[in-house]
Amino acid sequence: MAQVEATTERIIAADAETVFDALADYKEVRGKVLTGHFSEYEVREGGDGEGTLVHWKLQATSKRVRDCLLEVTEPSDGRLVEKDRNSSMVTTWTVTPAGEGKSKTVVSTVWNGAGGIGGFFEKTFAPKGLGRIYDELLGNLAAEVEK
């Protein structure tokens, strides 16, 4: 099994603390900025960063739906990590200052891909599809915090 990785980034016209706080707010903000690819969103524990347990279904393609139960940690300042209890998937959000009143937000997801020909196609196409989903999500996040 090869590791598959998808990474997307965006400069947002809001300071890093504001953007990070919005990302870590699973009670109010996160559900609002998710795209139509996410369903059954539910905060099961916590709701603000570290210690949060959140559930959603991610429909990456018409045939591929991933049931995610994510444990949230904050291993360092500006970094939010979501580890899926149902798979090898780990998503890391990193928010850093990018000049006056701006921040750079990077989202990176890694998981153990399938083997064989299916794994080849997954490694080839999944990062692009997930990248488009995250690009839309980051656009929604920017619209939320740039108000």
Coordinates of N, CA, C and O in Angstrom, one line a residue:
M1 N 0.8 -1.2 0.0 CA 0.0 0.0 0.0 C 0.9 1.2 0.0 O 1.7 1.4 0.8
A2 N 0.6 2.1 -0.9 CA 1.4 3.4 -1.0 C 0.6 4.5 -0.2 O -0.6 4.4 -0.2
Q3 N 1.4 5.4 0.3 CA 0.7 6.5 1.0 C 0.3 7.5 0.0 O 1.0 7.8 -1.0
V4 N -0.9 8.0 0.2 CA -1.5 9.0 -0.7 C -1.6 10.3 0.0 O -1.9 10.3 1.2
E5 N -1.3 11.4 -0.7 CA -1.3 12.7 0.0 C -2.0 13.7 -0.9 O -1.7 13.8 -2.1
A6 N -2.8 14.6 -0.3 CA -3.4 15.7 -1.0 C -3.2 16.9 -0.2 O -3.5 16.9 1.0
T7 N -2.7 18.0 -0.8 CA -2.4 19.2 -0.1 C -2.9 20.4 -0.9 O -2.8 20.5 -2.1
T8 N -3.5 21.3 -0.2 CA -4.1 22.6 -0.8 C -3.8 23.7 0.2 O -3.7 23.5 1.4
E9 N -3.6 24.9 -0.4 CA -3.3 26.1 0.5 C -3.9 27.3 -0.1 O -4.3 27.4 -1.3
R10 N -4.1 28.3 0.8 CA -4.7 29.6 0.4 C -4.3 30.7 1.3 O -4.2 30.5 2.5
I11 N -4.1 31.8 0.7 CA -3.8 33.0 1.5 C -5.2 33.6 1.8 O -6.0 33.8 0.9
I12 N -5.4 33.9 3.1 CA -6.7 34.4 3.6 C -6.5 35.8 4.2 O -5.5 36.0 4.9
A13 N -7.4 36.7 3.8 CA -7.2 38.1 4.3 C -7.8 38.3 5.7 O -8.8 39.0 5.9
A14 N -7.2 37.6 6.6 CA -7.5 37.6 8.1 C -6.3 37.1 8.8 O -5.5 36.3 8.3
D15 N -6.1 37.6 10.0 CA -4.9 37.2 10.8 C -5.0 35.7 11.1 O -6.0 35.1 11.2
A16 N -3.8 35.2 11.4 CA -3.7 33.7 11.6 C -4.5 33.3 12.8 O -5.1 32.2 12.7
E17 N -4.6 34.0 13.9 CA -5.3 33.6 15.0 C -6.8 33.5 14.7 O -7.5 32.6 15.1
T18 N -7.3 34.5 14.0 CA -8.8 34.5 13.6 C -9.1 33.3 12.7 O -10.1 32.6 13.0
V19 N -8.2 33.0 11.8 CA -8.4 31.8 10.9 C -8.4 30.5 11.7 O -9.2 29.6 11.5
F20 N -7.3 30.4 12.5 CA -7.2 29.2 13.3 C -8.4 28.9 14.2 O -8.9 27.8 14.3
D21 N -8.8 30.0 14.9 CA -9.9 29.9 15.8 C -11.2 29.5 15.1 O -12.0 28.7 15.6
A22 N -11.4 30.0 13.9 CA -12.5 29.6 13.1 C -12.4 28.1 12.7 O -13.4 27.3 12.8
L23 N -11.3 27.6 12.3 CA -11.1 26.2 11.9 C -11.3 25.3 13.1 O -11.9 24.2 13.0
A24 N -10.9 25.7 14.3 CA -11.0 24.9 15.5 C -12.4 24.9 16.1 O -12.7 24.2 17.0
D25 N -13.2 25.8 15.6 CA -14.6 26.0 16.2 C -15.5 25.0 15.4 O -16.2 25.3 14.5
Y26 N -15.6 23.8 15.9 CA -16.4 22.7 15.3 C -17.9 22.9 15.6 O -18.7 22.4 14.9
K27 N -18.2 23.6 16.7 CA -19.6 23.8 17.1 C -20.3 24.8 16.1 O -21.4 24.5 15.7
E28 N -19.7 25.9 15.8 CA -20.4 26.9 15.0 C -19.8 27.1 13.6 O -20.6 27.1 12.7
V29 N -18.5 27.2 13.5 CA -18.0 27.6 12.2 C -17.7 26.4 11.2 O -18.1 26.5 10.0
R30 N -17.1 25.4 11.7 CA -16.7 24.3 10.8 C -17.9 23.7 9.9 O -17.8 23.6 8.7
G31 N -19.0 23.5 10.6 CA -20.1 23.0 9.8 C -20.6 23.9 8.7 O -21.1 23.5 7.7
K32 N -20.5 25.2 9.0 CA -20.9 26.2 8.0 C -20.0 26.3 6.8 O -20.5 26.6 5.7
V33 N -18.7 26.0 6.9 CA -17.8 26.1 5.8 C -17.5 24.8 5.0 O -16.9 24.9 4.0
L34 N -18.1 23.7 5.5 CA -17.9 22.5 4.8 C -18.7 22.6 3.4 O -19.7 23.3 3.3
T35 N -18.2 21.8 2.5 CA -18.8 21.8 1.1 C -19.9 20.8 1.1 O -20.1 20.0 2.0
G36 N -20.6 20.7 -0.1 CA -21.7 19.8 -0.3 C -21.2 18.3 -0.3 O -22.0 17.4 -0.3
H37 N -19.9 18.1 -0.3 CA -19.3 16.8 -0.3 C -19.4 16.1 1.1 O -19.1 15.0 1.3
F38 N -19.7 17.0 2.1 CA -19.8 16.5 3.5 C -21.2 16.4 3.9 O -22.0 17.2 3.6
S39 N -21.5 15.3 4.7 CA -22.9 15.1 5.2 C -22.8 14.5 6.6 O -21.8 14.1 7.0
E40 N -24.0 14.5 7.2 CA -24.1 13.9 8.6 C -23.1 14.4 9.6 O -22.6 13.7 10.4
Y41 N -22.9 15.7 9.5 CA -21.9 16.4 10.4 C -22.5 16.4 11.8 O -23.6 16.8 12.0
E42 N -21.6 16.0 12.7 CA -22.0 15.9 14.2 C -20.8 16.0 15.1 O -19.9 15.3 15.0
V43 N -20.9 17.0 16.0 CA -19.9 17.1 17.0 C -20.3 16.2 18.2 O -21.4 16.3 18.7
R44 N -19.5 15.2 18.5 CA -19.8 14.2 19.5 C -19.2 14.5 20.9 O -19.7 14.0 21.9
E45 N -18.1 15.1 20.9 CA -17.4 15.5 22.1 C -16.7 16.8 21.9 O -16.2 17.1 20.8
G46 N -16.6 17.7 22.9 CA -15.9 18.9 22.8 C -16.5 19.9 21.8 O -17.7 20.1 21.9
G47 N -15.8 20.4 20.9 CA -16.3 21.3 19.9 C -15.3 22.4 19.6 O -15.6 23.2 18.7
D48 N -14.3 22.6 20.5 CA -13.3 23.7 20.3 C -11.9 23.1 20.3 O -11.3 23.0 21.4
G49 N -11.4 22.7 19.1 CA -10.0 22.3 19.0 C -9.7 21.0 19.7 O -10.5 20.0 19.7
E50 N -8.6 21.0 20.4 CA -8.1 19.8 21.1 C -9.2 19.1 21.9 O -10.0 19.7 22.6
G51 N -9.3 17.8 21.8 CA -10.3 17.0 22.5 C -11.6 16.8 21.8 O -12.5 16.1 22.3
T52 N -11.8 17.5 20.6 CA -13.0 17.4 19.9 C -13.1 16.0 19.2 O -12.1 15.5 18.7
L53 N -14.3 15.4 19.2 CA -14.6 14.2 18.4 C -15.7 14.6 17.5 O -16.8 15.0 17.9
V54 N -15.5 14.5 16.2 CA -16.4 15.0 15.2 C -16.7 13.9 14.1 O -15.7 13.2 13.8
H55 N -17.9 13.8 13.7 CA -18.2 12.8 12.7 C -18.8 13.5 11.4 O -19.4 14.5 11.5
W56 N -18.4 13.0 10.2 CA -19.0 13.4 9.0 C -18.8 12.3 8.0 O -18.0 11.4 8.2
K57 N -19.6 12.3 6.9 CA -19.4 11.5 5.8 C -18.8 12.4 4.6 O -19.4 13.4 4.4
L58 N -17.8 11.9 4.0 CA -17.2 12.6 2.9 C -17.4 11.9 1.6 O -17.0 10.7 1.5
Q59 N -18.1 12.5 0.7 CA -18.4 11.9 -0.6 C -17.5 12.5 -1.6 O -17.7 13.5 -2.2
A60 N -16.4 11.8 -1.8 CA -15.3 12.3 -2.8 C -15.8 12.2 -4.2 O -15.4 13.0 -5.0
T61 N -16.4 11.1 -4.5 CA -16.9 10.8 -5.9 C -18.4 10.3 -5.7 O -18.8 10.0 -4.6
S62 N -19.0 10.1 -6.9 CA -20.4 9.5 -6.8 C -20.4 8.1 -6.2 O -21.4 7.8 -5.6
K63 N -19.3 7.4 -6.2 CA -19.3 6.0 -5.7 C -18.5 5.9 -4.4 O -18.7 4.9 -3.7
R64 N -17.7 6.9 -4.1 CA -16.8 6.8 -2.9 C -17.3 7.7 -1.8 O -17.2 8.9 -1.8
V65 N -17.8 7.0 -0.7 CA -18.2 7.8 0.5 C -17.4 7.2 1.7 O -17.3 6.0 1.9
R66 N -16.7 8.1 2.4 CA -15.9 7.7 3.5 C -16.6 8.2 4.8 O -16.9 9.4 5.0
D67 N -16.8 7.3 5.7 CA -17.5 7.5 7.0 C -16.3 7.9 8.0 O -15.5 7.0 8.3
C68 N -16.2 9.1 8.4 CA -15.1 9.6 9.2 C -15.5 9.9 10.7 O -16.6 10.6 10.9
L69 N -14.7 9.5 11.6 CA -14.9 9.8 13.0 C -13.5 10.3 13.5 O -12.6 9.6 13.6
L70 N -13.4 11.6 13.6 CA -12.2 12.3 13.8 C -11.9 12.8 15.2 O -12.7 13.5 15.8
E71 N -10.7 12.4 15.7 CA -10.2 12.9 16.9 C -9.3 14.1 16.6 O -8.4 14.0 15.8
V72 N -9.5 15.2 17.3 CA -8.8 16.5 17.0 C -7.8 16.7 18.1 O -8.1 16.6 19.3
T73 N -6.5 17.0 17.6 CA -5.5 17.5 18.5 C -4.9 18.8 18.0 O -5.0 19.1 16.9
E74 N -4.2 19.4 18.9 CA -3.4 20.7 18.6 C -2.0 20.5 19.0 O -1.6 20.9 20.1
P75 N -1.2 19.8 18.2 CA 0.2 19.4 18.6 C 1.1 20.6 18.8 O 2.1 20.6 19.5
S76 N 0.8 21.7 18.1 CA 1.6 23.0 18.2 C 0.8 24.2 17.8 O -0.3 24.0 17.3
D77 N 1.3 25.4 18.1 CA 0.5 26.6 17.8 C 0.3 26.6 16.3 O 1.2 26.4 15.5
G78 N -1.0 26.9 15.9 CA -1.3 27.1 14.5 C -1.5 25.8 13.8 O -1.6 25.8 12.6
R79 N -1.5 24.7 14.5 CA -1.6 23.4 13.8 C -2.8 22.6 14.5 O -2.8 22.4 15.7
L80 N -3.7 22.1 13.6 CA -4.8 21.3 14.0 C -4.7 19.9 13.3 O -4.6 19.9 12.1
V81 N -4.8 18.8 14.0 CA -4.7 17.5 13.4 C -6.0 16.7 13.7 O -6.4 16.6 14.8
E82 N -6.5 16.2 12.6 CA -7.8 15.3 12.7 C -7.4 13.9 12.2 O -7.0 13.7 11.1
K83 N -7.4 13.0 13.2 CA -7.1 11.6 12.9 C -8.4 10.8 12.9 O -9.2 10.8 13.8
D84 N -8.6 10.1 11.8 CA -9.8 9.3 11.6 C -9.7 8.0 12.3 O -8.8 7.2 12.1
R85 N -10.7 7.7 13.2 CA -10.7 6.4 13.9 C -11.1 5.3 13.0 O -10.8 4.1 13.4
N86 N -11.7 5.5 11.9 CA -12.2 4.5 11.0 C -11.2 4.1 9.8 O -11.5 3.3 9.0
S87 N -10.1 4.8 9.8 CA -9.2 4.5 8.7 C -7.8 5.1 9.0 O -7.6 5.6 10.1
S88 N -6.9 5.1 8.1 CA -5.5 5.6 8.3 C -5.4 7.1 8.0 O -4.4 7.7 8.1
M89 N -6.5 7.7 7.6 CA -6.5 9.1 7.2 C -6.2 10.1 8.3 O -6.8 10.0 9.4
V90 N -5.3 11.0 8.0 CA -4.9 12.0 9.0 C -4.9 13.4 8.2 O -4.2 13.5 7.1
T91 N -5.6 14.4 8.7 CA -5.6 15.7 8.0 C -5.0 16.7 9.0 O -5.4 16.8 10.1
T92 N -4.1 17.5 8.4 CA -3.4 18.5 9.2 C -3.6 19.8 8.6 O -3.5 20.1 7.4
W93 N -4.1 20.7 9.5 CA -4.4 22.1 9.1 C -3.3 23.0 9.7 O -3.1 22.9 10.9
T94 N -2.6 23.8 8.9 CA -1.5 24.6 9.5 C -1.8 26.1 9.1 O -2.0 26.4 7.9
V95 N -1.9 27.0 10.0 CA -2.2 28.4 9.8 C -1.0 29.2 10.3 O -0.6 29.1 11.4
T96 N -0.4 30.0 9.4 CA 0.7 30.8 9.7 C 0.5 32.3 9.2 O -0.2 32.5 8.2
P97 N 1.1 33.3 9.8 CA 1.0 34.6 9.4 C 1.6 34.8 7.9 O 2.6 34.1 7.6
A98 N 1.0 35.6 7.1 CA 1.5 35.9 5.8 C 1.4 37.3 5.4 O 0.9 37.8 4.4
G99 N 2.0 38.2 6.3 CA 2.0 39.6 6.1 C 0.9 40.2 6.9 O 0.0 39.6 7.5
E100 N 0.8 41.6 6.9 CA -0.2 42.3 7.6 C -1.6 41.9 7.3 O -2.1 42.0 6.2
G101 N -2.3 41.4 8.4 CA -3.7 41.1 8.2 C -4.0 39.9 7.3 O -5.1 39.7 6.9
K102 N -3.0 39.1 7.0 CA -3.2 37.9 6.2 C -2.6 36.7 6.8 O -1.7 36.7 7.7
S103 N -3.1 35.5 6.4 CA -2.5 34.3 6.9 C -2.5 33.2 5.7 O -3.3 33.4 4.8
K104 N -1.6 32.3 5.9 CA -1.5 31.2 4.9 C -2.1 30.0 5.6 O -1.7 29.6 6.7
T105 N -3.1 29.3 5.0 CA -3.7 28.1 5.5 C -3.4 27.0 4.6 O -3.7 27.0 3.4
V106 N -2.8 25.9 5.1 CA -2.4 24.7 4.4 C -3.2 23.5 5.0 O -3.2 23.3 6.2
V107 N -3.9 22.8 4.1 CA -4.5 21.5 4.6 C -3.9 20.4 3.8 O -3.8 20.4 2.6
S108 N -3.5 19.4 4.6 CA -2.8 18.2 4.0 C -3.4 17.0 4.6 O -3.5 16.8 5.8
T109 N -3.8 16.0 3.7 CA -4.4 14.8 4.1 C -3.6 13.6 3.6 O -3.2 13.6 2.4
V110 N -3.2 12.7 4.4 CA -2.5 11.5 4.0 C -3.3 10.3 4.5 O -4.0 10.3 5.5
W111 N -3.2 9.2 3.7 CA -3.8 7.9 4.1 C -3.0 6.8 3.3 O -2.3 7.1 2.3
N112 N -3.2 5.6 3.8 CA -2.7 4.4 3.1 C -3.6 4.0 2.0 O -4.7 3.6 2.2
G113 N -3.1 4.1 0.8 CA -3.9 3.8 -0.4 C -4.0 2.3 -0.6 O -3.3 1.5 0.0
A114 N -4.9 2.0 -1.5 CA -5.1 0.5 -1.9 C -3.9 0.0 -2.7 O -3.0 0.8 -3.2
G115 N -3.8 -1.3 -2.8 CA -2.7 -1.8 -3.6 C -3.1 -2.1 -5.1 O -4.3 -1.9 -5.4
G116 N -2.2 -2.5 -5.9 CA -2.6 -2.9 -7.3 C -3.0 -1.8 -8.1 O -2.7 -0.6 -7.9
I117 N -3.8 -2.1 -9.2 CA -4.2 -1.1 -10.1 C -5.2 -0.1 -9.5 O -5.1 1.1 -9.8
G118 N -6.0 -0.6 -8.5 CA -6.9 0.4 -7.8 C -6.1 1.4 -7.1 O -6.4 2.6 -7.0
G119 N -5.0 1.0 -6.5 CA -4.1 1.9 -5.8 C -3.4 2.9 -6.7 O -3.2 4.1 -6.4
F120 N -3.1 2.4 -7.9 CA -2.5 3.4 -8.9 C -3.5 4.5 -9.2 O -3.1 5.6 -9.2
F121 N -4.7 4.1 -9.5 CA -5.7 5.1 -9.8 C -6.0 6.0 -8.6 O -6.2 7.2 -8.8
E122 N -6.1 5.4 -7.4 CA -6.3 6.2 -6.2 C -5.2 7.3 -6.1 O -5.5 8.5 -5.8
K123 N -4.0 6.8 -6.2 CA -2.8 7.7 -6.0 C -2.8 8.8 -7.1 O -2.4 9.9 -6.9
T124 N -3.3 8.5 -8.3 CA -3.3 9.4 -9.4 C -4.4 10.4 -9.3 O -4.2 11.6 -9.5
F125 N -5.6 10.0 -9.0 CA -6.8 10.9 -9.1 C -7.3 11.4 -7.7 O -7.9 12.5 -7.7
A126 N -7.2 10.6 -6.7 CA -7.7 11.1 -5.4 C -7.2 12.4 -4.9 O -7.9 13.3 -4.4
P127 N -5.8 12.6 -5.0 CA -5.3 13.9 -4.5 C -5.9 15.1 -5.3 O -6.2 16.2 -4.7
K128 N -6.2 15.0 -6.6 CA -6.8 16.1 -7.3 C -8.2 16.3 -6.9 O -8.6 17.5 -6.7
G129 N -9.0 15.3 -6.7 CA -10.4 15.4 -6.3 C -10.5 16.0 -4.9 O -11.3 16.9 -4.7
L130 N -9.7 15.5 -4.0 CA -9.7 16.0 -2.6 C -9.2 17.5 -2.6 O -9.7 18.3 -1.8
G131 N -8.2 17.8 -3.4 CA -7.7 19.1 -3.5 C -8.8 20.1 -4.0 O -8.9 21.2 -3.4
R132 N -9.6 19.7 -4.9 CA -10.7 20.6 -5.3 C -11.7 20.8 -4.2 O -12.2 21.9 -4.0
I133 N -12.0 19.7 -3.4 CA -12.9 19.8 -2.3 C -12.4 20.8 -1.3 O -13.0 21.7 -0.8
Y134 N -11.1 20.6 -0.9 CA -10.4 21.5 0.1 C -10.3 22.9 -0.4 O -10.4 23.9 0.4
D135 N -10.1 23.1 -1.7 CA -10.0 24.5 -2.3 C -11.3 25.2 -2.1 O -11.4 26.4 -1.7
E136 N -12.4 24.5 -2.3 CA -13.8 25.1 -2.1 C -14.0 25.3 -0.6 O -14.5 26.4 -0.2
L137 N -13.6 24.4 0.3 CA -13.7 24.6 1.7 C -12.9 25.8 2.2 O -13.4 26.6 2.9
L138 N -11.7 26.0 1.7 CA -10.9 27.1 2.1 C -11.5 28.4 1.6 O -11.4 29.5 2.2
G139 N -12.1 28.4 0.4 CA -12.9 29.5 -0.1 C -14.0 29.9 0.8 O -14.2 31.1 1.1
N140 N -14.7 28.9 1.3 CA -15.8 29.1 2.3 C -15.3 29.7 3.6 O -15.9 30.6 4.2
L141 N -14.2 29.2 4.0 CA -13.5 29.6 5.3 C -13.1 31.1 5.1 O -13.4 31.9 6.0
A142 N -12.5 31.4 4.0 CA -12.1 32.8 3.7 C -13.3 33.7 3.8 O -13.3 34.8 4.4
A143 N -14.4 33.3 3.1 CA -15.6 34.2 3.1 C -16.1 34.4 4.5 O -16.6 35.5 4.8
E144 N -16.0 33.4 5.3 CA -16.5 33.4 6.7 C -15.7 34.4 7.6 O -16.2 35.2 8.3
V145 N -14.4 34.3 7.5 CA -13.5 35.1 8.4 C -13.2 36.5 7.8 O -12.7 37.4 8.6
E146 N -13.4 36.7 6.5 CA -13.1 38.0 5.9 C -14.3 39.0 6.0 O -14.2 40.1 5.5
K147 N -15.4 38.5 6.7 CA -16.6 39.4 6.8 C -16.3 40.7 7.5 O -15.5 40.7 8.5

